[in-house]
Amino acid sequence: MSMGVHRLWKDTFVASLNPGNAKVGKVTRSIDVAGGTGDIALRILDHARERKADRDLTVDVVDINPDMLKEGQKRFRKTMYHASKIF
């Protein structure tokens, strides 16, 4: 419906946050409020890993809708972050 524009603003948003920490042993925590299916959380994790080699960053996803969180859990199981306890 958005012809892919939603992906662009999500990528721009995460880039503006610039998540992650290049210092070894320094853990950064993030919270994705109204995170639904975890699209932003995945982008945050990817950005930290790809741009700063940060594999310690954590993201907590919260949402009022349990069905959306269940869908997010399914999506995370299909990624390299499948072992993460994010939801």
mmCIF file of N, CA and C in Angstrom:
data_model
loop_
_atom_site.group_PDB
_atom_site.id
_atom_site.type_symbol
_atom_site.label_atom_id
_atom_site.label_comp_id
_atom_site.label_asym_id
_atom_site.label_seq_id
_atom_site.Cartn_x
_atom_site.Cartn_y
_atom_site.Cartn_z
ATOM 1 N N MET A 1 0.807 -1.190 0.000
ATOM 2 C CA MET A 1 0.000 0.000 0.000
ATOM 3 C C MET A 1 0.854 1.260 0.000
ATOM 4 N N SER A 2 1.996 1.209 0.678
ATOM 5 C CA SER A 2 2.837 2.404 0.736
ATOM 6 C C SER A 2 3.896 2.404 -0.367
ATOM 7 N N MET A 3 3.877 1.390 -1.215
ATOM 8 C CA MET A 3 4.849 1.244 -2.300
ATOM 9 C C MET A 3 6.285 1.245 -1.776
ATOM 10 N N GLY A 4 6.468 0.695 -0.590
ATOM 11 C CA GLY A 4 7.803 0.560 -0.025
ATOM 12 C C GLY A 4 8.310 1.762 0.751
ATOM 13 N N VAL A 5 7.546 2.839 0.786
ATOM 14 C CA VAL A 5 7.999 4.058 1.473
ATOM 15 C C VAL A 5 8.190 3.802 2.970
ATOM 16 N N HIS A 6 7.379 2.917 3.548
ATOM 17 C CA HIS A 6 7.514 2.636 4.978
ATOM 18 C C HIS A 6 8.896 2.075 5.305
ATOM 19 N N ARG A 7 9.482 1.357 4.378
ATOM 20 C CA ARG A 7 10.841 0.831 4.608
ATOM 21 C C ARG A 7 11.864 1.962 4.646
ATOM 22 N N LEU A 8 11.672 2.942 3.795
ATOM 23 C CA LEU A 8 12.604 4.071 3.747
ATOM 24 C C LEU A 8 12.578 4.872 5.036
ATOM 25 N N TRP A 9 11.390 5.195 5.548
ATOM 26 C CA TRP A 9 11.362 5.993 6.778
ATOM 27 C C TRP A 9 11.870 5.192 7.958
ATOM 28 N N LYS A 10 11.637 3.865 7.966
ATOM 29 C CA LYS A 10 12.166 3.043 9.062
ATOM 30 C C LYS A 10 13.692 3.030 9.023
ATOM 31 N N ASP A 11 14.257 2.865 7.832
ATOM 32 C CA ASP A 11 15.718 2.882 7.696
ATOM 33 C C ASP A 11 16.292 4.237 8.091
ATOM 34 N N THR A 12 15.644 5.311 7.677
ATOM 35 C CA THR A 12 16.104 6.667 8.024
ATOM 36 C C THR A 12 16.009 6.898 9.525
ATOM 37 N N PHE A 13 14.915 6.439 10.120
ATOM 38 C CA PHE A 13 14.733 6.584 11.564
ATOM 39 C C PHE A 13 15.846 5.876 12.337
ATOM 40 N N VAL A 14 16.116 4.624 11.982
ATOM 41 C CA VAL A 14 17.147 3.871 12.694
ATOM 42 C C VAL A 14 18.524 4.480 12.464
ATOM 43 N N ALA A 15 18.798 4.922 11.257
ATOM 44 C CA ALA A 15 20.085 5.574 10.990
ATOM 45 C C ALA A 15 20.247 6.830 11.839
ATOM 46 N N SER A 16 19.152 7.565 12.058
ATOM 47 C CA SER A 16 19.241 8.775 12.889
ATOM 48 C C SER A 16 19.497 8.429 14.357
ATOM 49 N N LEU A 17 19.015 7.266 14.786
ATOM 50 C CA LEU A 17 19.305 6.821 16.155
ATOM 51 C C LEU A 17 20.762 6.401 16.309
ATOM 52 N N ASN A 18 21.315 5.850 15.224
ATOM 53 C CA ASN A 18 22.689 5.358 15.207
ATOM 54 C C ASN A 18 22.971 4.430 16.392
ATOM 55 N N PRO A 19 22.180 3.364 16.534
ATOM 56 C CA PRO A 19 22.321 2.485 17.696
ATOM 57 C C PRO A 19 23.595 1.658 17.664
ATOM 58 N N GLY A 20 23.992 1.257 18.833
ATOM 59 C CA GLY A 20 25.169 0.401 18.969
ATOM 60 C C GLY A 20 26.314 1.142 19.606
ATOM 61 N N ASN A 21 27.270 0.373 20.062
ATOM 62 C CA ASN A 21 28.433 0.934 20.725
ATOM 63 C C ASN A 21 29.659 0.184 20.244
ATOM 64 N N ALA A 22 30.646 0.911 19.789
ATOM 65 C CA ALA A 22 31.860 0.286 19.272
ATOM 66 C C ALA A 22 32.786 -0.199 20.383
ATOM 67 N N LYS A 23 32.522 0.194 21.632
ATOM 68 C CA LYS A 23 33.382 -0.218 22.738
ATOM 69 C C LYS A 23 33.049 -1.640 23.154
ATOM 70 N N VAL A 24 34.047 -2.475 23.207
ATOM 71 C CA VAL A 24 33.863 -3.867 23.606
ATOM 72 C C VAL A 24 33.434 -3.918 25.065
ATOM 73 N N GLY A 25 32.429 -4.721 25.343
ATOM 74 C CA GLY A 25 31.958 -4.892 26.706
ATOM 75 C C GLY A 25 30.948 -3.850 27.156
ATOM 76 N N LYS A 26 30.714 -2.830 26.349
ATOM 77 C CA LYS A 26 29.737 -1.796 26.676
ATOM 78 C C LYS A 26 28.394 -2.210 26.085
ATOM 79 N N VAL A 27 27.443 -2.556 26.934
ATOM 80 C CA VAL A 27 26.146 -3.040 26.480
ATOM 81 C C VAL A 27 25.155 -1.889 26.388
ATOM 82 N N THR A 28 24.508 -1.789 25.249
ATOM 83 C CA THR A 28 23.473 -0.796 25.026
ATOM 84 C C THR A 28 22.132 -1.500 25.004
ATOM 85 N N ARG A 29 21.155 -0.926 25.686
ATOM 86 C CA ARG A 29 19.805 -1.481 25.686
ATOM 87 C C ARG A 29 18.869 -0.492 25.018
ATOM 88 N N SER A 30 17.953 -1.033 24.235
ATOM 89 C CA SER A 30 16.945 -0.220 23.564
ATOM 90 C C SER A 30 15.578 -0.804 23.857
ATOM 91 N N ILE A 31 14.565 0.032 23.748
ATOM 92 C CA ILE A 31 13.198 -0.448 23.884
ATOM 93 C C ILE A 31 12.403 0.069 22.691
ATOM 94 N N ASP A 32 11.686 -0.827 22.061
ATOM 95 C CA ASP A 32 10.836 -0.495 20.924
ATOM 96 C C ASP A 32 9.395 -0.525 21.418
ATOM 97 N N VAL A 33 8.866 0.644 21.747
ATOM 98 C CA VAL A 33 7.503 0.759 22.273
ATOM 99 C C VAL A 33 6.525 0.740 21.102
ATOM 100 N N ALA A 34 5.454 -0.016 21.266
ATOM 101 C CA ALA A 34 4.494 -0.258 20.185
ATOM 102 C C ALA A 34 5.224 -0.896 19.016
ATOM 103 N N GLY A 35 6.110 -1.816 19.365
ATOM 104 C CA GLY A 35 6.998 -2.453 18.394
ATOM 105 C C GLY A 35 6.347 -3.467 17.489
ATOM 106 N N GLY A 36 5.136 -3.883 17.828
ATOM 107 C CA GLY A 36 4.395 -4.788 16.960
ATOM 108 C C GLY A 36 5.183 -5.994 16.516
ATOM 109 N N THR A 37 5.448 -6.072 15.227
ATOM 110 C CA THR A 37 6.105 -7.244 14.665
ATOM 111 C C THR A 37 7.628 -7.180 14.717
ATOM 112 N N GLY A 38 8.177 -6.120 15.275
ATOM 113 C CA GLY A 38 9.621 -6.054 15.468
ATOM 114 C C GLY A 38 10.419 -5.519 14.297
ATOM 115 N N ASP A 39 9.772 -4.887 13.320
ATOM 116 C CA ASP A 39 10.508 -4.358 12.164
ATOM 117 C C ASP A 39 11.609 -3.388 12.567
ATOM 118 N N ILE A 40 11.290 -2.459 13.438
ATOM 119 C CA ILE A 40 12.289 -1.471 13.878
ATOM 120 C C ILE A 40 13.363 -2.155 14.714
ATOM 121 N N ALA A 41 12.960 -3.063 15.596
ATOM 122 C CA ALA A 41 13.937 -3.766 16.441
ATOM 123 C C ALA A 41 14.955 -4.517 15.587
ATOM 124 N N LEU A 42 14.493 -5.185 14.554
ATOM 125 C CA LEU A 42 15.423 -5.885 13.661
ATOM 126 C C LEU A 42 16.379 -4.918 12.984
ATOM 127 N N ARG A 43 15.875 -3.793 12.575
ATOM 128 C CA ARG A 43 16.738 -2.791 11.938
ATOM 129 C C ARG A 43 17.761 -2.235 12.930
ATOM 130 N N ILE A 44 17.344 -2.050 14.167
ATOM 131 C CA ILE A 44 18.272 -1.573 15.198
ATOM 132 C C ILE A 44 19.395 -2.593 15.402
ATOM 133 N N LEU A 45 19.039 -3.854 15.529
ATOM 134 C CA LEU A 45 20.047 -4.904 15.712
ATOM 135 C C LEU A 45 20.972 -4.998 14.507
ATOM 136 N N ASP A 46 20.409 -4.942 13.309
ATOM 137 C CA ASP A 46 21.228 -4.997 12.096
ATOM 138 C C ASP A 46 22.189 -3.818 12.018
ATOM 139 N N HIS A 47 21.684 -2.627 12.306
ATOM 140 C CA HIS A 47 22.522 -1.420 12.245
ATOM 141 C C HIS A 47 23.706 -1.546 13.215
ATOM 142 N N ALA A 48 23.422 -1.945 14.441
ATOM 143 C CA ALA A 48 24.486 -2.066 15.442
ATOM 144 C C ALA A 48 25.524 -3.097 15.017
ATOM 145 N N ARG A 49 25.054 -4.214 14.482
ATOM 146 C CA ARG A 49 25.968 -5.282 14.080
ATOM 147 C C ARG A 49 26.777 -4.881 12.853
ATOM 148 N N GLU A 50 26.107 -4.327 11.839
ATOM 149 C CA GLU A 50 26.773 -4.028 10.574
ATOM 150 C C GLU A 50 27.640 -2.777 10.624
ATOM 151 N N ARG A 51 27.209 -1.756 11.332
ATOM 152 C CA ARG A 51 27.933 -0.479 11.311
ATOM 153 C C ARG A 51 28.935 -0.326 12.445
ATOM 154 N N LYS A 52 28.678 -1.020 13.571
ATOM 155 C CA LYS A 52 29.547 -0.834 14.725
ATOM 156 C C LYS A 52 30.096 -2.146 15.286
ATOM 157 N N ALA A 53 29.821 -3.241 14.598
ATOM 158 C CA ALA A 53 30.258 -4.564 15.043
ATOM 159 C C ALA A 53 29.809 -4.848 16.476
ATOM 160 N N ASP A 54 28.654 -4.318 16.830
ATOM 161 C CA ASP A 54 28.104 -4.474 18.178
ATOM 162 C C ASP A 54 27.123 -5.642 18.186
ATOM 163 N N ARG A 55 27.519 -6.701 18.851
ATOM 164 C CA ARG A 55 26.647 -7.867 18.974
ATOM 165 C C ARG A 55 26.076 -7.991 20.384
ATOM 166 N N ASP A 56 26.320 -6.995 21.208
ATOM 167 C CA ASP A 56 25.841 -7.013 22.591
ATOM 168 C C ASP A 56 24.594 -6.162 22.803
ATOM 169 N N LEU A 57 24.247 -5.320 21.841
ATOM 170 C CA LEU A 57 23.080 -4.476 21.966
ATOM 171 C C LEU A 57 21.830 -5.343 22.150
ATOM 172 N N THR A 58 20.938 -4.908 23.012
ATOM 173 C CA THR A 58 19.679 -5.620 23.202
ATOM 174 C C THR A 58 18.515 -4.686 22.905
ATOM 175 N N VAL A 59 17.426 -5.272 22.429
ATOM 176 C CA VAL A 59 16.208 -4.522 22.149
ATOM 177 C C VAL A 59 15.042 -5.254 22.805
ATOM 178 N N ASP A 60 14.298 -4.532 23.622
ATOM 179 C CA ASP A 60 13.069 -5.066 24.194
ATOM 180 C C ASP A 60 11.909 -4.518 23.367
ATOM 181 N N VAL A 61 11.061 -5.419 22.884
ATOM 182 C CA VAL A 61 9.901 -5.015 22.102
ATOM 183 C C VAL A 61 8.667 -5.140 22.982
ATOM 184 N N VAL A 62 7.907 -4.056 23.079
ATOM 185 C CA VAL A 62 6.655 -4.078 23.846
ATOM 186 C C VAL A 62 5.524 -3.591 22.950
ATOM 187 N N ASP A 63 4.369 -4.170 23.158
ATOM 188 C CA ASP A 63 3.192 -3.772 22.400
ATOM 189 C C ASP A 63 1.957 -4.199 23.180
ATOM 190 N N ILE A 64 0.896 -3.449 23.064
ATOM 191 C CA ILE A 64 -0.346 -3.757 23.762
ATOM 192 C C ILE A 64 -1.080 -4.941 23.114
ATOM 193 N N ASN A 65 -0.752 -5.231 21.860
ATOM 194 C CA ASN A 65 -1.433 -6.267 21.103
ATOM 195 C C ASN A 65 -0.632 -7.575 21.137
ATOM 196 N N PRO A 66 -1.096 -8.570 21.876
ATOM 197 C CA PRO A 66 -0.340 -9.823 21.978
ATOM 198 C C PRO A 66 -0.220 -10.561 20.643
ATOM 199 N N ASP A 67 -1.188 -10.411 19.755
ATOM 200 C CA ASP A 67 -1.101 -11.074 18.457
ATOM 201 C C ASP A 67 0.038 -10.505 17.608
ATOM 202 N N MET A 68 0.254 -9.199 17.707
ATOM 203 C CA MET A 68 1.363 -8.582 16.981
ATOM 204 C C MET A 68 2.696 -9.089 17.531
ATOM 205 N N LEU A 69 2.784 -9.218 18.841
ATOM 206 C CA LEU A 69 4.023 -9.724 19.440
ATOM 207 C C LEU A 69 4.283 -11.170 19.029
ATOM 208 N N LYS A 70 3.231 -11.964 18.947
ATOM 209 C CA LYS A 70 3.396 -13.355 18.495
ATOM 210 C C LYS A 70 3.923 -13.403 17.065
ATOM 211 N N GLU A 71 3.402 -12.521 16.224
ATOM 212 C CA GLU A 71 3.893 -12.442 14.846
ATOM 213 C C GLU A 71 5.362 -12.023 14.831
ATOM 214 N N GLY A 72 5.725 -11.091 15.683
ATOM 215 C CA GLY A 72 7.123 -10.669 15.792
ATOM 216 C C GLY A 72 8.021 -11.810 16.232
ATOM 217 N N GLN A 73 7.556 -12.610 17.175
ATOM 218 C CA GLN A 73 8.337 -13.769 17.614
ATOM 219 C C GLN A 73 8.571 -14.737 16.461
ATOM 220 N N LYS A 74 7.565 -14.952 15.651
ATOM 221 C CA LYS A 74 7.714 -15.828 14.479
ATOM 222 C C LYS A 74 8.766 -15.272 13.529
ATOM 223 N N ARG A 75 8.708 -13.965 13.315
ATOM 224 C CA ARG A 75 9.673 -13.340 12.403
ATOM 225 C C ARG A 75 11.102 -13.449 12.933
ATOM 226 N N PHE A 76 11.278 -13.221 14.239
ATOM 227 C CA PHE A 76 12.614 -13.284 14.816
ATOM 228 C C PHE A 76 13.195 -14.686 14.740
ATOM 229 N N ARG A 77 12.352 -15.696 14.829
ATOM 230 C CA ARG A 77 12.831 -17.076 14.735
ATOM 231 C C ARG A 77 13.443 -17.372 13.377
ATOM 232 N N LYS A 78 13.109 -16.591 12.377
ATOM 233 C CA LYS A 78 13.619 -16.791 11.019
ATOM 234 C C LYS A 78 14.893 -15.989 10.750
ATOM 235 N N THR A 79 15.391 -15.292 11.759
ATOM 236 C CA THR A 79 16.573 -14.443 11.580
ATOM 237 C C THR A 79 17.756 -14.999 12.354
ATOM 238 N N MET A 80 18.884 -14.332 12.187
ATOM 239 C CA MET A 80 20.089 -14.718 12.938
ATOM 240 C C MET A 80 19.937 -14.414 14.424
ATOM 241 N N TYR A 81 18.912 -13.677 14.785
ATOM 242 C CA TYR A 81 18.686 -13.319 16.186
ATOM 243 C C TYR A 81 17.699 -14.279 16.850
ATOM 244 N N HIS A 82 17.492 -15.427 16.257
ATOM 245 C CA HIS A 82 16.474 -16.354 16.732
ATOM 246 C C HIS A 82 16.674 -16.806 18.185
ATOM 247 N N ALA A 83 17.903 -16.795 18.644
ATOM 248 C CA ALA A 83 18.173 -17.231 20.020
ATOM 249 C C ALA A 83 17.992 -16.095 21.024
ATOM 250 N N SER A 84 17.785 -14.890 20.529
ATOM 251 C CA SER A 84 17.617 -13.733 21.403
ATOM 252 C C SER A 84 16.263 -13.791 22.102
ATOM 253 N N LYS A 85 16.252 -13.350 23.340
ATOM 254 C CA LYS A 85 14.981 -13.241 24.055
ATOM 255 C C LYS A 85 14.574 -11.781 23.940
ATOM 256 N N ILE A 86 13.853 -11.474 22.904
ATOM 257 C CA ILE A 86 13.517 -10.089 22.623
ATOM 258 C C ILE A 86 12.101 -9.767 23.028
ATOM 259 N N PHE A 87 11.211 -10.707 22.954
ATOM 260 C CA PHE A 87 9.809 -10.445 23.253
ATOM 261 C C PHE A 87 9.463 -10.944 24.636
#
